[in-house]
Short mmCIF file of C-alpha atoms and ligand atoms in Angstrom, two decimals:
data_model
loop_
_atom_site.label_atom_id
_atom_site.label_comp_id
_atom_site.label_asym_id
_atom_site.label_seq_id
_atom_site.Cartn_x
_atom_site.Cartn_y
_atom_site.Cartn_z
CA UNK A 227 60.90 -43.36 -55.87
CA UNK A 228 58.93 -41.57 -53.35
CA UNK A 229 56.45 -39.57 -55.54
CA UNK A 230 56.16 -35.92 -55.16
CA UNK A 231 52.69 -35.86 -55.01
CA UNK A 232 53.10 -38.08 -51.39
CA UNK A 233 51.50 -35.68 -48.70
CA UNK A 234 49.75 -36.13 -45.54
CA UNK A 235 48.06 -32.93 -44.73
CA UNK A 236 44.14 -33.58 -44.75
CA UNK A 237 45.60 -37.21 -43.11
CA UNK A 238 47.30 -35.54 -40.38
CA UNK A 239 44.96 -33.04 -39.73
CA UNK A 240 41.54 -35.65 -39.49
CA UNK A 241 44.01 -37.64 -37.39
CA UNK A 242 45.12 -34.65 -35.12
CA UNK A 243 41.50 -33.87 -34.43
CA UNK A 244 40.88 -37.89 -33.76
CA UNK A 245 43.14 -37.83 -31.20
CA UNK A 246 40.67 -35.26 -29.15
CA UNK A 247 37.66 -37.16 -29.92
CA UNK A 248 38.87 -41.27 -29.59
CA UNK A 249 41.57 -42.97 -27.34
CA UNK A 250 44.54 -42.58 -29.37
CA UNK A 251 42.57 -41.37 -32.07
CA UNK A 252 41.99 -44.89 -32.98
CA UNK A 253 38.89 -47.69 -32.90
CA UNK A 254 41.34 -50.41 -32.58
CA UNK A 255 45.47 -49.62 -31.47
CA UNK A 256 47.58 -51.30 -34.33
CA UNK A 257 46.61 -49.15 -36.74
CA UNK A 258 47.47 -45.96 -34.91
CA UNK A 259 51.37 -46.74 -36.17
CA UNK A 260 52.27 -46.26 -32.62
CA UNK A 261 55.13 -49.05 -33.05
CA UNK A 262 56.65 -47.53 -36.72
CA UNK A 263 56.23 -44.25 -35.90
CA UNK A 264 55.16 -41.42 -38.52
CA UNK A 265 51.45 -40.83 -38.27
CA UNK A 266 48.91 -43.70 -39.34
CA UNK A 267 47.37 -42.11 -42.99
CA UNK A 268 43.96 -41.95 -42.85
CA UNK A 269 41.90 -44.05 -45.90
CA UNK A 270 38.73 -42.82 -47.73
CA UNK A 271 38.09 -45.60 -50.36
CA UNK A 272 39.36 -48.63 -51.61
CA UNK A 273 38.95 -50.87 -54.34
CA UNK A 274 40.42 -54.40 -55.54
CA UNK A 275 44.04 -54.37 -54.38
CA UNK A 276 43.84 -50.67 -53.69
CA UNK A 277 43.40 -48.19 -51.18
CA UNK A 278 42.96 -44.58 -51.53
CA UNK A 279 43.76 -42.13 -48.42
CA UNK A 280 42.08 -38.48 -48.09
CA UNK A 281 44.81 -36.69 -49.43
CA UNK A 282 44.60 -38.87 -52.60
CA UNK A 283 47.44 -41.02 -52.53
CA UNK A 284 46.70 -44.71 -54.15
CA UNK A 285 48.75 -47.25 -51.80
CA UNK A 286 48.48 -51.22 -52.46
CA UNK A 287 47.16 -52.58 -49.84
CA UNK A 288 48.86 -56.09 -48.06
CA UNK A 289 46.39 -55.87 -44.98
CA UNK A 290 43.07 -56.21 -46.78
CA UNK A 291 41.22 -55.00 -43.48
CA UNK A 292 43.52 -57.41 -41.23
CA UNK A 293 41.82 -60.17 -43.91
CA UNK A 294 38.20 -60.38 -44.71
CA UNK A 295 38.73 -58.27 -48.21
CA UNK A 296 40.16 -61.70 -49.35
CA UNK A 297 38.35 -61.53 -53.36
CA UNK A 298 39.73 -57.70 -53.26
CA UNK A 299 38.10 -54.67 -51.84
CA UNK A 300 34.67 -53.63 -52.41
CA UNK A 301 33.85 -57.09 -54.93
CA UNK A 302 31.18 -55.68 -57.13
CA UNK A 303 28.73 -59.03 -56.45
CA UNK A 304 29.32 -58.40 -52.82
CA UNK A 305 28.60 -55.08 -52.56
CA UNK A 306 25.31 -55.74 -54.83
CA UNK A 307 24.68 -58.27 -52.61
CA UNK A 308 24.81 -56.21 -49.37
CA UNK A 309 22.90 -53.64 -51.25
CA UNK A 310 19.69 -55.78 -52.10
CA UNK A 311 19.48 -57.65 -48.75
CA UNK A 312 19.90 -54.16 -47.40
CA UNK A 313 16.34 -53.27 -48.92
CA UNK A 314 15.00 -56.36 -46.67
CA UNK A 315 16.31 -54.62 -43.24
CA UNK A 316 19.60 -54.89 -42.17
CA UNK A 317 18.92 -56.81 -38.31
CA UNK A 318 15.82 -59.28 -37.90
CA UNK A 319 16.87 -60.63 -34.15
CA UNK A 320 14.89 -63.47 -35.57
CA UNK A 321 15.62 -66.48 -36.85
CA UNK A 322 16.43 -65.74 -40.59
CA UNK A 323 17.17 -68.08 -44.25
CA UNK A 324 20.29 -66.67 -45.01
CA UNK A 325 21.37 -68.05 -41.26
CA UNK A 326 21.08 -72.02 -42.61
CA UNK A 327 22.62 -71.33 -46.19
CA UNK A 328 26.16 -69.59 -44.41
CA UNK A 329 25.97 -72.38 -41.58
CA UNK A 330 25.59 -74.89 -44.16
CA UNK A 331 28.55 -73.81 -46.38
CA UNK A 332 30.65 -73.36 -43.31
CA UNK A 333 29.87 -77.06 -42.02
CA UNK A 334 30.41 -78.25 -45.86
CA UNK A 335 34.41 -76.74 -45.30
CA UNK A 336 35.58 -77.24 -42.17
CA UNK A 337 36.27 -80.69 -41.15
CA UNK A 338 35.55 -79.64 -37.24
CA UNK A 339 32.35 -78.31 -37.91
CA UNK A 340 29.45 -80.26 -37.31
CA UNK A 341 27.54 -77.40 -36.25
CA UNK A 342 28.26 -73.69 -35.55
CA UNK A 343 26.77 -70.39 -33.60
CA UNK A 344 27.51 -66.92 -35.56
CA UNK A 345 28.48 -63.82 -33.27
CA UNK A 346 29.70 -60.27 -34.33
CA UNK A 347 33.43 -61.24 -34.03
CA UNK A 348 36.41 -63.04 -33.24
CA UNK A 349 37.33 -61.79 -30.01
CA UNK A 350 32.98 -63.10 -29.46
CA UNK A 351 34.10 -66.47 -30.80
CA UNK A 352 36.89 -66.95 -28.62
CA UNK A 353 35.36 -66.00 -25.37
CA UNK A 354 32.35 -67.59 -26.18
CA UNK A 355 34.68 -70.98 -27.23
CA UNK A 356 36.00 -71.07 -23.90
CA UNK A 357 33.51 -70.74 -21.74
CA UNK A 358 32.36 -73.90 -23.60
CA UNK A 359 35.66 -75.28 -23.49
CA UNK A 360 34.99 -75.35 -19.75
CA UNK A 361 31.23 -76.51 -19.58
CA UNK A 362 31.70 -79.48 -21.73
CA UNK A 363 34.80 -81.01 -19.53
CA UNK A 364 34.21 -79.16 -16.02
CA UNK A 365 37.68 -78.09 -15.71
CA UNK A 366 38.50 -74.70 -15.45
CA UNK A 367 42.62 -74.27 -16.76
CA UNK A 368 42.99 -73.78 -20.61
CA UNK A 369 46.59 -73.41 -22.42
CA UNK A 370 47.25 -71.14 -24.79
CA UNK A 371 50.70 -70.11 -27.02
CA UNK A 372 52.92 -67.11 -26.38
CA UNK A 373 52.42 -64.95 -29.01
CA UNK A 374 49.21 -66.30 -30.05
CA UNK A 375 46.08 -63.23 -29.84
CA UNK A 376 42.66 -64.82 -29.23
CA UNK A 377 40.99 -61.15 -28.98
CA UNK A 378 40.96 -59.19 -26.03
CA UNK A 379 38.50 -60.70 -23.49
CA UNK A 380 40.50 -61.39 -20.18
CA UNK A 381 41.43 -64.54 -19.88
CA UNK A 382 43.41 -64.35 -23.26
CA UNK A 383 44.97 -61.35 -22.64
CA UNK A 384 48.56 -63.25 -21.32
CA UNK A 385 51.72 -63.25 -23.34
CA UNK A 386 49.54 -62.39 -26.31
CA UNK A 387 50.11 -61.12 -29.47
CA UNK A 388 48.73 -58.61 -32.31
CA UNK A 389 48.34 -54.90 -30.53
CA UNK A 390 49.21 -55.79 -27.07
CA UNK A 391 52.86 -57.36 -28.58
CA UNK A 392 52.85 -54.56 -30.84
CA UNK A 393 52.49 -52.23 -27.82
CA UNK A 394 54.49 -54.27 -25.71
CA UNK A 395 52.09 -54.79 -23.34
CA UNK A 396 51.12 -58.21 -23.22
CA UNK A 397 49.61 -58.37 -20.38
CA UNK A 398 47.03 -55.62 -19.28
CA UNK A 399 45.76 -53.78 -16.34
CA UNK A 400 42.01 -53.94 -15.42
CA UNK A 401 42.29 -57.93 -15.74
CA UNK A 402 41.94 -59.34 -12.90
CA UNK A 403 44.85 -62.03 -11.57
CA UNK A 404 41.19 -64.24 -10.84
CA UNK A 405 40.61 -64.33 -14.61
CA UNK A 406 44.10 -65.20 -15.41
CA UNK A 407 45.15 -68.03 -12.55
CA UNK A 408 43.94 -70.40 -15.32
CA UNK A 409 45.59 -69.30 -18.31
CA UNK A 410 48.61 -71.26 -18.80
CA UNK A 411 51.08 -70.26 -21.73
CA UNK A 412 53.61 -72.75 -23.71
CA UNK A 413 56.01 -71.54 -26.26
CA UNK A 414 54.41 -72.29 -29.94
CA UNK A 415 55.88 -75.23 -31.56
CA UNK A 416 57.27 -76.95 -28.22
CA UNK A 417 55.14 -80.31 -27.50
CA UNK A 418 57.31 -80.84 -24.56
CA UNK A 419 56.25 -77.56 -22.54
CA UNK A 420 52.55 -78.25 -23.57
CA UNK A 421 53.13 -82.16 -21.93
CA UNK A 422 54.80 -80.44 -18.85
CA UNK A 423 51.61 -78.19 -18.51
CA UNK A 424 49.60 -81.42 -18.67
CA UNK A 425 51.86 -83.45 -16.50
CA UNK A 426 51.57 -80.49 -13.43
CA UNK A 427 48.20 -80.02 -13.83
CA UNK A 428 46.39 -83.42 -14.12
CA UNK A 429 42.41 -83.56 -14.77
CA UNK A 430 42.25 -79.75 -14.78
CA UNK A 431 42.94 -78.55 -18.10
CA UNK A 432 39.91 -78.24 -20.50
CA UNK A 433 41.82 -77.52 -23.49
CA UNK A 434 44.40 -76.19 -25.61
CA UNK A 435 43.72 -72.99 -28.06
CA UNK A 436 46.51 -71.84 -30.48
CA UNK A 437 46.41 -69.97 -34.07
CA UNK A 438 47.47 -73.27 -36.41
CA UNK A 439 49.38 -71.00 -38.32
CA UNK A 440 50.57 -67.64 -36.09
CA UNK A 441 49.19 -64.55 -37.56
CA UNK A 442 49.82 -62.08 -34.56
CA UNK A 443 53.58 -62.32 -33.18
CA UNK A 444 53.96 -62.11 -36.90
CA UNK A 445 53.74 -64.78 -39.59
CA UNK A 446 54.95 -68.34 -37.61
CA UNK A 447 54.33 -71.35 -39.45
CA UNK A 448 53.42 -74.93 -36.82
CA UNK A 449 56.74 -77.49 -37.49
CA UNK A 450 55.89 -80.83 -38.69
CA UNK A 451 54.42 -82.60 -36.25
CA UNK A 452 53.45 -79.78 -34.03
CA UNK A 453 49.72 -79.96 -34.71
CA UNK A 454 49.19 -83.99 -34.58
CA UNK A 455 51.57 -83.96 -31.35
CA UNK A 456 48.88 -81.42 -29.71
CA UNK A 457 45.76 -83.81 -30.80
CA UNK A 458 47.65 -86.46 -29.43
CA UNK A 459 48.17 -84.80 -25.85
CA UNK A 460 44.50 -83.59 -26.02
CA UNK A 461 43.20 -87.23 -26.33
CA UNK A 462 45.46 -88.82 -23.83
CA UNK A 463 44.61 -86.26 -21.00
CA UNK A 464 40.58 -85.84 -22.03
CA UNK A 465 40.74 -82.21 -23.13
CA UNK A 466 40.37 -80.49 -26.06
CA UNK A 467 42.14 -79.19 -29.17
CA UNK A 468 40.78 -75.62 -30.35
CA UNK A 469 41.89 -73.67 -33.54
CA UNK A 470 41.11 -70.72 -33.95
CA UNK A 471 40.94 -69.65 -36.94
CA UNK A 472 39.72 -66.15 -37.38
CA UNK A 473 42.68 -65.46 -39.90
CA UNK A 474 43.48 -68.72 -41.19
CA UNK A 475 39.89 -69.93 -41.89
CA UNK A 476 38.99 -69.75 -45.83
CA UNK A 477 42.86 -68.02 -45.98
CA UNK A 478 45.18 -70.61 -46.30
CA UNK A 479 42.77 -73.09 -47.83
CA UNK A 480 39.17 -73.23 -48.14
CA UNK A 481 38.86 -75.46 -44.83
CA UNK A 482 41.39 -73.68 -43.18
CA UNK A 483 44.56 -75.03 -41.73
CA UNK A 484 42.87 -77.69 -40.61
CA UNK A 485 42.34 -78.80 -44.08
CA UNK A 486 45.62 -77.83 -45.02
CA UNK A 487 47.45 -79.61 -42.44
CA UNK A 488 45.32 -82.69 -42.13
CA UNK A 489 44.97 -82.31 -38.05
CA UNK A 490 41.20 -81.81 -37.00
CA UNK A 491 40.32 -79.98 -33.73
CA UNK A 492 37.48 -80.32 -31.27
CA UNK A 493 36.20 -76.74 -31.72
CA UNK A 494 37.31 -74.21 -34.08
CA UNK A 495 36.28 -70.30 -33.60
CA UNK A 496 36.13 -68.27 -37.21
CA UNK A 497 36.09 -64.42 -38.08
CA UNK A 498 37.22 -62.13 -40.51
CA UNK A 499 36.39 -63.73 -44.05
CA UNK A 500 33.55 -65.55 -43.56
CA UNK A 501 31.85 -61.51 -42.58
CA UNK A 502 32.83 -60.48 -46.44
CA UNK A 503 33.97 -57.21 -44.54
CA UNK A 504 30.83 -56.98 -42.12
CA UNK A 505 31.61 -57.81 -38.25
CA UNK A 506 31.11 -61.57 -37.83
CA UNK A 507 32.48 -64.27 -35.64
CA UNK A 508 31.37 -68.07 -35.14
CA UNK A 509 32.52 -70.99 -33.18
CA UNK A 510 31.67 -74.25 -33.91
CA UNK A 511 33.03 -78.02 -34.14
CA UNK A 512 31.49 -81.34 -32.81
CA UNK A 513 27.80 -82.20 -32.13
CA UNK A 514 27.83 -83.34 -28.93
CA UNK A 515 30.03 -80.10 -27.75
CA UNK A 516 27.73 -77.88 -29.54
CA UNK A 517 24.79 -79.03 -28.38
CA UNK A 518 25.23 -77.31 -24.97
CA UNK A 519 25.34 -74.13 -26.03
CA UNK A 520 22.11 -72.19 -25.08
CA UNK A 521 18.69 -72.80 -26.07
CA UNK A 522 19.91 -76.83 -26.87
CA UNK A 523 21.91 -77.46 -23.80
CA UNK A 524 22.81 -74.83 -20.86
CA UNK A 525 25.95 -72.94 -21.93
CA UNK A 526 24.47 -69.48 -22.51
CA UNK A 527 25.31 -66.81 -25.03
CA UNK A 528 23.67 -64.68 -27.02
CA UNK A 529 23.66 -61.78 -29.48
CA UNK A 530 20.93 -59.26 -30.49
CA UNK A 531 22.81 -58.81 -33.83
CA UNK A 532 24.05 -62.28 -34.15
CA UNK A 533 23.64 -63.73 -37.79
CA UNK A 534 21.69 -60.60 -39.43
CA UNK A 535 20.86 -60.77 -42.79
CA UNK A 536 23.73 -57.92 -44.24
CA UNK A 537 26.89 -60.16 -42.99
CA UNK A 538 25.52 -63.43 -43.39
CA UNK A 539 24.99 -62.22 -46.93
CA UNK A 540 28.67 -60.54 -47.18
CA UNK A 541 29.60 -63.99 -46.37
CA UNK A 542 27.77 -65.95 -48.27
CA UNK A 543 28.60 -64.15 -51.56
CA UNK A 544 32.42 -64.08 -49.97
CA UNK A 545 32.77 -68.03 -49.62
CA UNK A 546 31.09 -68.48 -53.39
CA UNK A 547 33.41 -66.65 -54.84
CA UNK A 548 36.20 -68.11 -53.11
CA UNK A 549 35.07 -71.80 -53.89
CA UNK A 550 35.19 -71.62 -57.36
CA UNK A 551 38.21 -73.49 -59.06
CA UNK A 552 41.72 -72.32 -59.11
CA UNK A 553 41.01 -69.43 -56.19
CA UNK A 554 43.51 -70.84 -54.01
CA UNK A 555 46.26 -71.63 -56.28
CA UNK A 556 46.15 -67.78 -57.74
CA UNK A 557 46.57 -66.68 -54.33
CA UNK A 558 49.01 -68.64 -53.74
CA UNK A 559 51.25 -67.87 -57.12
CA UNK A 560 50.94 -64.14 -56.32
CA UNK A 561 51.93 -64.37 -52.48
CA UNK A 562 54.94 -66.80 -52.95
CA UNK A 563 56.32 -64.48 -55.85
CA UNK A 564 55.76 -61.65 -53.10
CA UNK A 565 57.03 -63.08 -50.27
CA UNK A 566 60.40 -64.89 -51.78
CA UNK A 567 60.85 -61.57 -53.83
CA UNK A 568 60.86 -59.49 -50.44
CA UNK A 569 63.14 -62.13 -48.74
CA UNK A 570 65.62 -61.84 -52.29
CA UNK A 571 65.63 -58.23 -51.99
CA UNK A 572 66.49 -58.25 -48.66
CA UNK A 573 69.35 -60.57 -48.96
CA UNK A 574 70.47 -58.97 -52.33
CA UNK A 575 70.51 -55.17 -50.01
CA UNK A 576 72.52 -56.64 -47.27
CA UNK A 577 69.73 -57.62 -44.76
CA UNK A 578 69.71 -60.45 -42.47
CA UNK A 579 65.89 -61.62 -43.15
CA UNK A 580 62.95 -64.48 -43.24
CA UNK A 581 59.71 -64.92 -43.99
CA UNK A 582 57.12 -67.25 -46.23
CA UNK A 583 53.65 -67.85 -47.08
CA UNK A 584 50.63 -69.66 -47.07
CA UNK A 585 48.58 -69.04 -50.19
CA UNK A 586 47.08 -65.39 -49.20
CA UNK A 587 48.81 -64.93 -45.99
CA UNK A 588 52.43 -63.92 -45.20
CA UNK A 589 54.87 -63.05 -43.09
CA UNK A 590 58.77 -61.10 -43.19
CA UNK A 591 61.21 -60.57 -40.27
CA UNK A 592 64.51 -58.49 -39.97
CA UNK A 593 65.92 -61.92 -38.39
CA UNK A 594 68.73 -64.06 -39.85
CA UNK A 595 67.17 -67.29 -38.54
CA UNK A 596 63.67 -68.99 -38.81
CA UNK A 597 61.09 -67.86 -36.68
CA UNK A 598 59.42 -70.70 -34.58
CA UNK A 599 57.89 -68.94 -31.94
CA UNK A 600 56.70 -65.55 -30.24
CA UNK A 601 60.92 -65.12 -28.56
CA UNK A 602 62.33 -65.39 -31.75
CA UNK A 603 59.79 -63.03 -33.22
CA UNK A 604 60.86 -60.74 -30.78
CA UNK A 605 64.81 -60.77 -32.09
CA UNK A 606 63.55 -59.03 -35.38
CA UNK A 607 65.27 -55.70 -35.74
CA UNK A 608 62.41 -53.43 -34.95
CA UNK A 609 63.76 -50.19 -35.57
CA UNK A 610 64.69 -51.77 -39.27
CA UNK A 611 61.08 -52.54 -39.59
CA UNK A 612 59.69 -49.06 -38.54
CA UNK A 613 61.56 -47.60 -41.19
CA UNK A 614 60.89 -49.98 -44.17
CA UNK A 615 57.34 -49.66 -43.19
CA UNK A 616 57.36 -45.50 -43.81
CA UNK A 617 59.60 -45.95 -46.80
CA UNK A 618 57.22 -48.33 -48.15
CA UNK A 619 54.23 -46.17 -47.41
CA UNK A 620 55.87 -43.26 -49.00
CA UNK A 621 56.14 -45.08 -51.92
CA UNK A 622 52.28 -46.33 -52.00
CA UNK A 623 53.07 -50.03 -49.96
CA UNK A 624 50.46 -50.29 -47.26
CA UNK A 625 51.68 -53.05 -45.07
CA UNK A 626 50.61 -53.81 -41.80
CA UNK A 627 52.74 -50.99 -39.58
CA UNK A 628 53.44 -53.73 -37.19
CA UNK A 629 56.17 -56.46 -36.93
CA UNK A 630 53.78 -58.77 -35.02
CA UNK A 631 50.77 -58.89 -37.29
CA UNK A 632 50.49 -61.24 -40.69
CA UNK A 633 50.04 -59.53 -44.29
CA UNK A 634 47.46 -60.72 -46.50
CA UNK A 635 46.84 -60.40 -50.17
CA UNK A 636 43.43 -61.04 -52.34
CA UNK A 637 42.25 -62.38 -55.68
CA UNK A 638 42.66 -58.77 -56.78
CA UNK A 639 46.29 -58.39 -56.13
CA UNK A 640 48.44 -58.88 -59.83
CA UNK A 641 51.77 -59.55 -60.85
CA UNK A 642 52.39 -55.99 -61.52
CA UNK A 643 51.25 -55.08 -57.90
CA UNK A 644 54.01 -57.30 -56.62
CA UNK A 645 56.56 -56.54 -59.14
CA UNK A 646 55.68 -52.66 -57.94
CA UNK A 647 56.32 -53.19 -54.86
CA UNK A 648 59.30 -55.34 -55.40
CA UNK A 649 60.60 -52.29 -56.92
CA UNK A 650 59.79 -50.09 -53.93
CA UNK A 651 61.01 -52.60 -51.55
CA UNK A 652 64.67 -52.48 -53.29
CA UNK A 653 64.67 -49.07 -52.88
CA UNK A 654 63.97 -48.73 -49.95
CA UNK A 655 66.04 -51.79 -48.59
CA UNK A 656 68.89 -49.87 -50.31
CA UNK A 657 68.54 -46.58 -48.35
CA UNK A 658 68.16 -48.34 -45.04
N1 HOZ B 989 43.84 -56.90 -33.92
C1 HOZ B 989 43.60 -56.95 -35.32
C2 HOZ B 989 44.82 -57.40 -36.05
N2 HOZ B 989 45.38 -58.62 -35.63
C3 HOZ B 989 43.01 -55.66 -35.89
C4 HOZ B 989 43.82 -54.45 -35.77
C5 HOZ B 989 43.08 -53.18 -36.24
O1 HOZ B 989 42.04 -53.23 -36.85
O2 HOZ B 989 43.60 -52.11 -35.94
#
């Protein structure tokens, strides 16, 4: 039932005045609800599984910050954590400890990662991940998946996913054609386009960069033998393989999808959960790649707040709480009751639908038939999904108010969350 105490006002009216002061009245588009319509609420606190908004309504909350809040919101050791390294400074722009122990750890997990470099953010990692995509082989041409979002510097921004699908936009002005010429796209999940992109193009491709597991056209999971088929067309034509892994890294398994999946990639570029909820980014993978980023080999990049002491500790305290025993099993019990309790409810209401899940991350579309790639994505029923999403909100169900973006749930997320918003979701499946 939508409770009667569900109101908006202080939400709309901080919102209202945003709209004067920011683009949109937003720091980053999706979460403006442009593509569900209604106005985006606007949070003040949140906690373990919850989130609070200004006018005091308690939603749960299935985007966890788009997925670093992975243990739950605010984890009391992480935010003691933060708190004492705070009283140490919060940016050196020095070489600092904490630095070796989150590189370490990260190196320990993913079986790519030989060494790393930390930056402020995914969209850093990927940009920085090509550019030495295309120092280490000399070629200039990368391929990348429709659908797939690998932040917004230029080069990406083709047939890509998260906000600019969500805006349907995904392409966007202000990029130059000169940045793009060399940004070929594939369909996800279709080895033959990826060896016609090789075939046309011989000894110019540097590499190929995909999401292992699609988070932003929506929650798209690779077919068997998607990922080994792409290592195998890497090899043969000398380029290489790239995951990035800003959502899946430490999500789906501790070393990623890589881990889960068994297929390991040149480079990888992380994000999200490995900041606890502070802005970081790395790339990293093999030695002899690494080794020409600037000051070891001539690939420069750089970062004046690059591995500071407050996220590497957020991190830190992050990945040792995830590595402890059974972390990734709980996740997983709570997310597949979630997801094939949605898909039930759906089907039990009358509504075409599909969807699954990876341990904390998962995915639901209006769309009688398996999702493969970023097209059939696209056939969702949108309008559907707009209004689920507000019923859903109205009834304290904070999903991600886009069709094209992954939900995520954390450690703190119960039984009783899901089976509450089970209960919502029949509701409001019923009404639609
Ligand atoms: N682009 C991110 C989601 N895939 C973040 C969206 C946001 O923070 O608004």
């Amino acid at each position: 039932m939508i409770t009667s105490s569900f109101k908006t006002t202080k939400s709309d009216e901080i919102f209202a005045a945003a709209q004067k002061l920011m683009p949109g009245g937003v720091s980053s588009p999706v979460r403006a609800f442009k593509s569900v319509g209604g106005q985006p609420i606007v949070f003040d606190r949140v906690q373990g599984a919850y989130a609070w908004d200004v006018d005091g309504n308690r939603y749960i909350d299935y985007i966890g910050t788009w997925g670093p809040a992975i243990c739950g919101h605010a984890h009391p050791e992480v935010i003691n954590a933060i708190c004492e390294a705070a009283q140490k400074g919060t940016s050196f722009g020095a070489p600092c400890r904490l630095e070796n122990v989150l590189a370490e750890m990260v190196i320990d997990a993913v079986p790519s990662i030989e060494m790393v470099r930390f930056v402020n953010s995914g969209t850093e990692a990927c940009m920085s991940v090509l550019r030495l995509m295309r120092a280490f082989t000399g070629r200039d041409k990368l391929i990348k998946f429709e659908g797939c979002y690998h932040g917004h510097a230029d080069m990406f921004l083709v047939k890509a996913g998260s906000g600019v699908a969500t805006l349907g936009l995904p392409d966007s002005p202000g990029v130059p054609k000169s940045t793009t010429n060399n940004t070929l796209t594939a369909p996800f999940n279709n080895l033959e386009a990826v060896k016609a992109l090789f075939d046309e193009n011989p000894g110019e491709i540097a590499g190929v960069i995909l999401e292992p597991v699609v988070g932003n056209a929506g929650f798209i999971v690779p077919d068997g033998g998607f990922l080994a088929g792409l290592r195998e067309l890497t090899r043969e034509n000398n380029a290489l393989l790239v995951f990035d892994e800003v959502m899946t890294g430490f999500r789906i398994a501790y070393g990623g999808a890589q881990e889960k999946f068994g297929t390991t990639p040149d480079l990888t570029t992380l994000g999200k959960i490995i900041g606890g909820g502070l802005p970081v980014g790395a790339y990293g993978g093999r030695r002899d790649i690494m080794e020409m980023v600037a000051p070891a080999g001539p690939m420069y990049q750089a970062g004046t707040l690059s591995g500071n002491p407050l996220a590497m500790t957020a991190g830190i305290k992050t990945l040792e709480l995830l590595r402890k025993p059974g972390t990734y099993e709980q996740l997983d019990r709570v997310t597949k009751r979630l997801a094939e309790g949605l898909l039930k409810v759906a089907h039990e209401t009358g509504h075409p639908a599909c969807g699954g899940q990876i341990s904390g991350m998962f995915g639901f579309f209006f769309n009688a038939e398996p999702v493969h790639n970023y097209e059939d994505a696209k056939k969702s029923d949108l309008s559907k999904f707009s209004r689920f999403h507000r019923g859903m909100l109205e009834r304290g169900i904070y999903l991600a108010p886009s069709q094209f973006e992954a939900g995520f749930t954390s450690l703190a997320h119960t039984d009783a969350d899901v089976d509450e918003t089970l209960a919502a979701a029949r509701e409001v499946m019923t009404s639609l």
